[in-house]
């Protein structure tokens, strides 16, 4: 026979009449739960699912390793950044190919559509790297356009000089 005994702590403020209660418990599904509630209402849940190892904050049914239903503040995180876009053999789409892709798909290549993001979410690290790739590609497009402009300016200057005679 197993007896589940919740572990709790209660704090009361005599002046305001408020009370806070924190409970650490194992629920009927075998999940470790932590909740805080006050007599004024409201609960904040943190759940650790023993079977899956998932942790839920703000949810009682975590569906991912860390499932947070609410805002997250992160002080620092890091990613590995490949700079393969600047490699000599990188195949950059022509601007006309890019235009056709955007007109057809209504989003940038290698960036998920708004519909896909709303349906399945987005892996933040992969998304940041995809955005960085687009920034690097845009830098290459700007450099290509600058080269074309410089060539045209030089040609225009020669034409103007030859027309003056």
mmCIF file with all atom_site columns, N, CA and C in Angstrom, residues 116-148:
data_model
loop_
_atom_site.group_PDB
_atom_site.id
_atom_site.type_symbol
_atom_site.label_atom_id
_atom_site.label_alt_id
_atom_site.label_comp_id
_atom_site.label_asym_id
_atom_site.label_entity_id
_atom_site.label_seq_id
_atom_site.pdbx_PDB_ins_code
_atom_site.Cartn_x
_atom_site.Cartn_y
_atom_site.Cartn_z
_atom_site.occupancy
_atom_site.B_iso_or_equiv
_atom_site.pdbx_formal_charge
_atom_site.auth_seq_id
_atom_site.auth_comp_id
_atom_site.auth_asym_id
_atom_site.auth_atom_id
_atom_site.pdbx_PDB_model_num
ATOM 1  N N  . UNK A 1 116 ? 2.670  27.537 -41.269 1.00 0.00 ? 116 UNK A N  1
ATOM 2  C CA . UNK A 1 116 ? 3.392  26.404 -40.682 1.00 0.00 ? 116 UNK A CA 1
ATOM 3  C C  . UNK A 1 116 ? 3.839  26.721 -39.257 1.00 0.00 ? 116 UNK A C  1
ATOM 4  N N  . UNK A 1 117 ? 4.318  27.945 -39.033 1.00 0.00 ? 117 UNK A N  1
ATOM 5  C CA . UNK A 1 117 ? 4.750  28.340 -37.689 1.00 0.00 ? 117 UNK A CA 1
ATOM 6  C C  . UNK A 1 117 ? 3.574  28.299 -36.727 1.00 0.00 ? 117 UNK A C  1
ATOM 7  N N  . UNK A 1 118 ? 2.409  28.783 -37.158 1.00 0.00 ? 118 UNK A N  1
ATOM 8  C CA . UNK A 1 118 ? 1.253  28.783 -36.256 1.00 0.00 ? 118 UNK A CA 1
ATOM 9  C C  . UNK A 1 118 ? 0.744  27.370 -35.988 1.00 0.00 ? 118 UNK A C  1
ATOM 10 N N  . UNK A 1 119 ? 0.920  26.462 -36.951 1.00 0.00 ? 119 UNK A N  1
ATOM 11 C CA . UNK A 1 119 ? 0.447  25.085 -36.775 1.00 0.00 ? 119 UNK A CA 1
ATOM 12 C C  . UNK A 1 119 ? 1.410  24.229 -35.958 1.00 0.00 ? 119 UNK A C  1
ATOM 13 N N  . UNK A 1 120 ? 2.712  24.352 -36.234 1.00 0.00 ? 120 UNK A N  1
ATOM 14 C CA . UNK A 1 120 ? 3.672  23.434 -35.614 1.00 0.00 ? 120 UNK A CA 1
ATOM 15 C C  . UNK A 1 120 ? 4.696  24.111 -34.721 1.00 0.00 ? 120 UNK A C  1
ATOM 16 N N  . UNK A 1 121 ? 4.689  25.442 -34.692 1.00 0.00 ? 121 UNK A N  1
ATOM 17 C CA . UNK A 1 121 ? 5.693  26.145 -33.910 1.00 0.00 ? 121 UNK A CA 1
ATOM 18 C C  . UNK A 1 121 ? 7.000  26.212 -34.676 1.00 0.00 ? 121 UNK A C  1
ATOM 19 N N  . UNK A 1 122 ? 8.023  26.675 -34.009 1.00 0.00 ? 122 UNK A N  1
ATOM 20 C CA . UNK A 1 122 ? 9.315  26.833 -34.659 1.00 0.00 ? 122 UNK A CA 1
ATOM 21 C C  . UNK A 1 122 ? 10.412 26.510 -33.652 1.00 0.00 ? 122 UNK A C  1
ATOM 22 N N  . UNK A 1 123 ? 11.452 25.839 -34.114 1.00 0.00 ? 123 UNK A N  1
ATOM 23 C CA . UNK A 1 123 ? 12.616 25.568 -33.273 1.00 0.00 ? 123 UNK A CA 1
ATOM 24 C C  . UNK A 1 123 ? 13.446 26.842 -33.279 1.00 0.00 ? 123 UNK A C  1
ATOM 25 N N  . UNK A 1 124 ? 13.544 27.501 -32.149 1.00 0.00 ? 124 UNK A N  1
ATOM 26 C CA . UNK A 1 124 ? 14.135 28.831 -32.069 1.00 0.00 ? 124 UNK A CA 1
ATOM 27 C C  . UNK A 1 124 ? 15.573 28.884 -32.587 1.00 0.00 ? 124 UNK A C  1
ATOM 28 N N  . UNK A 1 125 ? 16.395 27.914 -32.218 1.00 0.00 ? 125 UNK A N  1
ATOM 29 C CA . UNK A 1 125 ? 17.779 27.911 -32.676 1.00 0.00 ? 125 UNK A CA 1
ATOM 30 C C  . UNK A 1 125 ? 17.873 27.778 -34.187 1.00 0.00 ? 125 UNK A C  1
ATOM 31 N N  . UNK A 1 126 ? 17.105 26.845 -34.765 1.00 0.00 ? 126 UNK A N  1
ATOM 32 C CA . UNK A 1 126 ? 17.103 26.662 -36.217 1.00 0.00 ? 126 UNK A CA 1
ATOM 33 C C  . UNK A 1 126 ? 16.577 27.910 -36.916 1.00 0.00 ? 126 UNK A C  1
ATOM 34 N N  . UNK A 1 127 ? 15.545 28.522 -36.336 1.00 0.00 ? 127 UNK A N  1
ATOM 35 C CA . UNK A 1 127 ? 14.950 29.714 -36.935 1.00 0.00 ? 127 UNK A CA 1
ATOM 36 C C  . UNK A 1 127 ? 15.948 30.873 -36.931 1.00 0.00 ? 127 UNK A C  1
ATOM 37 N N  . UNK A 1 128 ? 16.659 31.051 -35.832 1.00 0.00 ? 128 UNK A N  1
ATOM 38 C CA . UNK A 1 128 ? 17.677 32.113 -35.761 1.00 0.00 ? 128 UNK A CA 1
ATOM 39 C C  . UNK A 1 128 ? 18.763 31.889 -36.806 1.00 0.00 ? 128 UNK A C  1
ATOM 40 N N  . UNK A 1 129 ? 19.182 30.632 -36.993 1.00 0.00 ? 129 UNK A N  1
ATOM 41 C CA . UNK A 1 129 ? 20.214 30.344 -37.985 1.00 0.00 ? 129 UNK A CA 1
ATOM 42 C C  . UNK A 1 129 ? 19.688 30.575 -39.398 1.00 0.00 ? 129 UNK A C  1
ATOM 43 N N  . UNK A 1 130 ? 18.419 30.239 -39.646 1.00 0.00 ? 130 UNK A N  1
ATOM 44 C CA . UNK A 1 130 ? 17.830 30.493 -40.967 1.00 0.00 ? 130 UNK A CA 1
ATOM 45 C C  . UNK A 1 130 ? 17.765 31.993 -41.238 1.00 0.00 ? 130 UNK A C  1
ATOM 46 N N  . UNK A 1 131 ? 17.418 32.776 -40.218 1.00 0.00 ? 131 UNK A N  1
ATOM 47 C CA . UNK A 1 131 ? 17.382 34.235 -40.384 1.00 0.00 ? 131 UNK A CA 1
ATOM 48 C C  . UNK A 1 131 ? 18.781 34.790 -40.626 1.00 0.00 ? 131 UNK A C  1
ATOM 49 N N  . UNK A 1 132 ? 19.781 34.265 -39.911 1.00 0.00 ? 132 UNK A N  1
ATOM 50 C CA . UNK A 1 132 ? 21.160 34.705 -40.128 1.00 0.00 ? 132 UNK A CA 1
ATOM 51 C C  . UNK A 1 132 ? 21.596 34.382 -41.557 1.00 0.00 ? 132 UNK A C  1
ATOM 52 N N  . UNK A 1 133 ? 21.213 33.194 -42.036 1.00 0.00 ? 133 UNK A N  1
ATOM 53 C CA . UNK A 1 133 ? 21.533 32.812 -43.416 1.00 0.00 ? 133 UNK A CA 1
ATOM 54 C C  . UNK A 1 133 ? 20.936 33.829 -44.381 1.00 0.00 ? 133 UNK A C  1
ATOM 55 N N  . UNK A 1 134 ? 19.701 34.251 -44.145 1.00 0.00 ? 134 UNK A N  1
ATOM 56 C CA . UNK A 1 134 ? 19.056 35.240 -45.017 1.00 0.00 ? 134 UNK A CA 1
ATOM 57 C C  . UNK A 1 134 ? 19.781 36.583 -44.943 1.00 0.00 ? 134 UNK A C  1
ATOM 58 N N  . UNK A 1 135 ? 20.223 36.980 -43.772 1.00 0.00 ? 135 UNK A N  1
ATOM 59 C CA . UNK A 1 135 ? 20.972 38.234 -43.630 1.00 0.00 ? 135 UNK A CA 1
ATOM 60 C C  . UNK A 1 135 ? 22.280 38.147 -44.419 1.00 0.00 ? 135 UNK A C  1
ATOM 61 N N  . UNK A 1 136 ? 22.957 37.004 -44.318 1.00 0.00 ? 136 UNK A N  1
ATOM 62 C CA . UNK A 1 136 ? 24.209 36.825 -45.057 1.00 0.00 ? 136 UNK A CA 1
ATOM 63 C C  . UNK A 1 136 ? 23.952 36.844 -46.562 1.00 0.00 ? 136 UNK A C  1
ATOM 64 N N  . UNK A 1 137 ? 22.864 36.172 -47.007 1.00 0.00 ? 137 UNK A N  1
ATOM 65 C CA . UNK A 1 137 ? 22.523 36.195 -48.429 1.00 0.00 ? 137 UNK A CA 1
ATOM 66 C C  . UNK A 1 137 ? 22.193 37.616 -48.884 1.00 0.00 ? 137 UNK A C  1
ATOM 67 N N  . UNK A 1 138 ? 21.446 38.355 -48.069 1.00 0.00 ? 138 UNK A N  1
ATOM 68 C CA . UNK A 1 138 ? 21.131 39.747 -48.409 1.00 0.00 ? 138 UNK A CA 1
ATOM 69 C C  . UNK A 1 138 ? 22.400 40.580 -48.538 1.00 0.00 ? 138 UNK A C  1
ATOM 70 N N  . UNK A 1 139 ? 23.376 40.316 -47.678 1.00 0.00 ? 139 UNK A N  1
ATOM 71 C CA . UNK A 1 139 ? 24.656 41.029 -47.772 1.00 0.00 ? 139 UNK A CA 1
ATOM 72 C C  . UNK A 1 139 ? 25.325 40.744 -49.110 1.00 0.00 ? 139 UNK A C  1
ATOM 73 N N  . UNK A 1 140 ? 25.276 39.482 -49.556 1.00 0.00 ? 140 UNK A N  1
ATOM 74 C CA . UNK A 1 140 ? 25.862 39.136 -50.854 1.00 0.00 ? 140 UNK A CA 1
ATOM 75 C C  . UNK A 1 140 ? 25.114 39.816 -51.995 1.00 0.00 ? 140 UNK A C  1
ATOM 76 N N  . UNK A 1 141 ? 23.770 39.859 -51.905 1.00 0.00 ? 141 UNK A N  1
ATOM 77 C CA . UNK A 1 141 ? 22.986 40.561 -52.934 1.00 0.00 ? 141 UNK A CA 1
ATOM 78 C C  . UNK A 1 141 ? 23.350 42.041 -52.986 1.00 0.00 ? 141 UNK A C  1
ATOM 79 N N  . UNK A 1 142 ? 23.498 42.672 -51.829 1.00 0.00 ? 142 UNK A N  1
ATOM 80 C CA . UNK A 1 142 ? 23.863 44.095 -51.782 1.00 0.00 ? 142 UNK A CA 1
ATOM 81 C C  . UNK A 1 142 ? 25.235 44.302 -52.418 1.00 0.00 ? 142 UNK A C  1
ATOM 82 N N  . UNK A 1 143 ? 26.186 43.430 -52.106 1.00 0.00 ? 143 UNK A N  1
ATOM 83 C CA . UNK A 1 143 ? 27.523 43.547 -52.698 1.00 0.00 ? 143 UNK A CA 1
ATOM 84 C C  . UNK A 1 143 ? 27.479 43.369 -54.218 1.00 0.00 ? 143 UNK A C  1
ATOM 85 N N  . UNK A 1 144 ? 26.660 42.405 -54.695 1.00 0.00 ? 144 UNK A N  1
ATOM 86 C CA . UNK A 1 144 ? 26.505 42.213 -56.141 1.00 0.00 ? 144 UNK A CA 1
ATOM 87 C C  . UNK A 1 144 ? 25.921 43.469 -56.788 1.00 0.00 ? 144 UNK A C  1
ATOM 88 N N  . UNK A 1 145 ? 24.876 44.019 -56.166 1.00 0.00 ? 145 UNK A N  1
ATOM 89 C CA . UNK A 1 145 ? 24.239 45.220 -56.714 1.00 0.00 ? 145 UNK A CA 1
ATOM 90 C C  . UNK A 1 145 ? 25.202 46.403 -56.698 1.00 0.00 ? 145 UNK A C  1
ATOM 91 N N  . UNK A 1 146 ? 26.006 46.513 -55.654 1.00 0.00 ? 146 UNK A N  1
ATOM 92 C CA . UNK A 1 146 ? 26.986 47.595 -55.576 1.00 0.00 ? 146 UNK A CA 1
ATOM 93 C C  . UNK A 1 146 ? 28.005 47.475 -56.710 1.00 0.00 ? 146 UNK A C  1
ATOM 94 N N  . UNK A 1 147 ? 28.431 46.251 -56.994 1.00 0.00 ? 147 UNK A N  1
ATOM 95 C CA . UNK A 1 147 ? 29.385 46.034 -58.085 1.00 0.00 ? 147 UNK A CA 1
ATOM 96 C C  . UNK A 1 147 ? 28.771 46.455 -59.421 1.00 0.00 ? 147 UNK A C  1
ATOM 97 N N  . UNK A 1 148 ? 27.512 46.103 -59.645 1.00 0.00 ? 148 UNK A N  1
ATOM 98 C CA . UNK A 1 148 ? 26.818 46.496 -60.878 1.00 0.00 ? 148 UNK A CA 1
ATOM 99 C C  . UNK A 1 148 ? 26.716 48.017 -60.969 1.00 0.00 ? 148 UNK A C  1
#
